Amino acid sequence: MSEEQAPVTEVAVEAEFEGLEVDAPRVGIVMGSKSDMPAMEAAAKELEERGIRHEVRVMSAHREPDTVADYAKNAQLRGLRVIIAGAGLSAALPGVVAAHTPLPVIGVPLTSSKSVAGGLDALLSIAQMPPGVPVACVGVDNARNAAVLAARILDS
Ligand code: RP5
């Protein structure tokens, strides 16, 4: 069937997948600051060892809100299946990402130089999402567990 004869819906779907690379990353790892990189590298390492394609980006929900919204809105269309989001302090990043995508989001509460109560600030910010907008939450600074959970989601 030529493109002219194809139903509108089929053409639309083909157009949507046209730019999708076969080796597109399946997991997006995002974090609120470059200072989060040492802790979040554990997630990338775990995915690397499991042969799971991923990408790593730094973007702050508070400092670059439009960048975060654009990333989350485009994530599914780009082929991502899970997003891991790490942040410290008033850790809005996982929740803001979840607000803009239907993909599962795994939050990693991080400690930083200004953390209070050993990262409890970030832990509560990530876990205490309002009903209807879930974010999975792993332990403080436990980015590796986020990657293991992402792998389980991809396998299910
Ligand atoms: C959060 O603020 C980041 O995720 C980071 O954990 C914390 C401190 O950021 P920097 O001041 O080091 O950039 O948004």
XYZ file of C-alpha atoms and ligand atoms in Angstrom:
170
model
C 0.000 0.000 0.000
C 1.464 3.374 -0.945
C 1.640 6.175 1.593
C -1.106 8.022 -0.313
C -3.448 5.032 0.086
C -2.587 4.282 3.711
C -5.113 5.234 6.381
C -4.401 8.534 8.098
C -3.661 6.841 11.410
C -1.041 4.549 9.858
C 0.693 7.476 8.192
C 0.703 9.343 11.480
C 2.273 6.414 13.336
C 4.912 5.947 10.624
C 5.750 9.637 10.817
C 6.112 9.448 14.571
C 8.576 6.561 14.403
C 10.504 7.901 11.418
C 13.143 9.601 13.549
C 13.377 6.810 16.127
C 16.810 5.201 15.990
C 16.986 1.443 16.503
C 19.725 1.916 19.089
C 17.869 4.653 20.959
C 18.408 4.676 24.747
C 15.758 2.838 26.800
C 16.517 4.480 30.143
C 17.029 8.183 30.751
C 19.142 9.143 33.764
C 18.633 12.765 34.760
C 19.897 14.710 37.753
C 19.431 18.184 39.141
C 23.071 19.250 39.216
C 26.540 18.256 38.079
C 27.287 17.822 41.763
C 24.916 14.820 41.704
C 27.029 12.995 39.117
C 29.263 11.005 41.493
C 26.216 9.418 43.156
C 24.237 8.941 39.935
C 27.110 7.285 38.094
C 26.235 4.101 39.986
C 22.994 3.886 38.003
C 24.778 4.314 34.692
C 27.369 1.701 35.693
C 24.683 -0.842 36.599
C 22.832 -0.308 33.308
C 26.111 -0.508 31.397
C 26.929 -3.848 33.009
C 23.482 -5.146 32.087
C 23.820 -3.966 28.490
C 20.865 -1.606 28.786
C 21.096 1.449 26.542
C 20.829 4.676 28.486
C 21.589 8.372 28.388
C 22.691 10.784 31.112
C 21.544 14.413 31.345
C 21.869 17.204 33.906
C 18.813 19.448 34.251
C 17.321 21.209 37.233
C 13.582 21.382 37.870
C 14.069 24.708 39.606
C 16.822 26.294 37.520
C 15.788 25.005 34.051
C 12.102 24.113 34.312
C 11.417 24.413 30.574
C 14.286 22.052 29.716
C 12.933 19.465 32.140
C 9.399 19.748 30.765
C 10.598 19.412 27.163
C 12.752 16.392 27.999
C 9.941 14.613 29.815
C 7.328 15.404 27.166
C 9.531 13.994 24.382
C 10.919 11.013 26.293
C 8.423 8.351 25.216
C 8.488 9.361 21.580
C 12.294 9.154 21.634
C 12.044 5.506 22.715
C 12.764 5.841 26.422
C 10.863 3.337 28.619
C 11.928 4.384 32.117
C 13.359 7.567 33.594
C 15.642 7.634 36.620
C 15.752 11.082 38.224
C 18.129 11.988 41.030
C 18.049 15.193 43.044
C 18.895 16.569 46.438
C 17.463 19.189 48.820
C 13.925 20.158 47.727
C 14.087 17.407 45.123
C 11.410 18.389 42.618
C 12.995 16.816 39.539
C 11.447 13.305 39.684
C 7.983 14.692 40.356
C 8.165 17.312 37.630
C 9.351 14.692 35.135
C 6.471 12.410 36.172
C 4.043 15.292 35.681
C 5.049 15.530 32.012
C 5.339 11.879 30.942
C 3.344 8.649 31.247
C 6.613 6.690 31.605
C 7.549 5.165 34.974
C 9.840 7.494 36.920
C 12.224 6.279 39.605
C 13.432 8.962 41.972
C 16.787 8.864 43.740
C 16.968 11.107 46.807
C 20.492 12.456 47.087
C 22.541 13.986 49.840
C 24.429 17.175 49.105
C 26.550 19.654 51.049
C 23.388 21.494 52.177
C 21.219 18.462 52.980
C 19.329 18.337 56.238
C 18.639 15.190 58.257
C 20.927 13.075 56.087
C 18.884 13.488 52.909
C 15.457 13.177 54.528
C 14.571 16.466 52.786
C 15.028 14.906 49.343
C 13.532 11.560 50.388
C 10.249 13.177 51.433
C 10.195 15.529 48.463
C 10.370 12.545 46.106
C 8.204 10.029 47.959
C 5.364 12.326 48.972
C 3.812 12.780 45.539
C 0.115 13.629 45.259
C -2.316 10.810 44.327
C -2.364 10.091 40.608
C 1.209 11.159 39.877
C 3.418 8.352 41.183
C 7.190 8.365 41.518
C 8.962 5.212 42.678
C 11.523 6.084 45.324
C 14.696 4.185 46.206
C 16.888 4.763 49.235
C 19.003 7.851 49.826
C 22.016 7.889 47.486
C 21.047 4.428 46.204
C 21.203 5.104 42.467
C 22.232 1.520 41.799
C 18.880 0.267 43.068
C 17.121 2.632 40.675
C 18.955 0.979 37.798
C 18.096 -2.509 39.060
C 14.438 -1.496 39.304
C 14.562 0.007 35.812
C 15.951 -3.293 34.498
C 13.091 -5.190 36.170
C 10.535 -2.837 34.623
C 12.087 -3.354 31.191
C 11.976 -7.143 31.669
C 8.342 -7.221 32.794
C 19.516 19.989 43.798
O 20.271 20.817 44.603
C 20.509 19.146 43.050
O 19.921 17.935 42.666
C 21.629 18.973 44.033
O 21.528 17.748 44.745
C 21.435 20.146 45.007
C 22.599 21.084 45.026
O 22.878 21.537 43.720
P 24.186 22.421 43.437
O 24.036 23.681 44.243
O 25.374 21.594 43.853
O 24.167 22.670 41.958
O 18.700 20.708 42.935
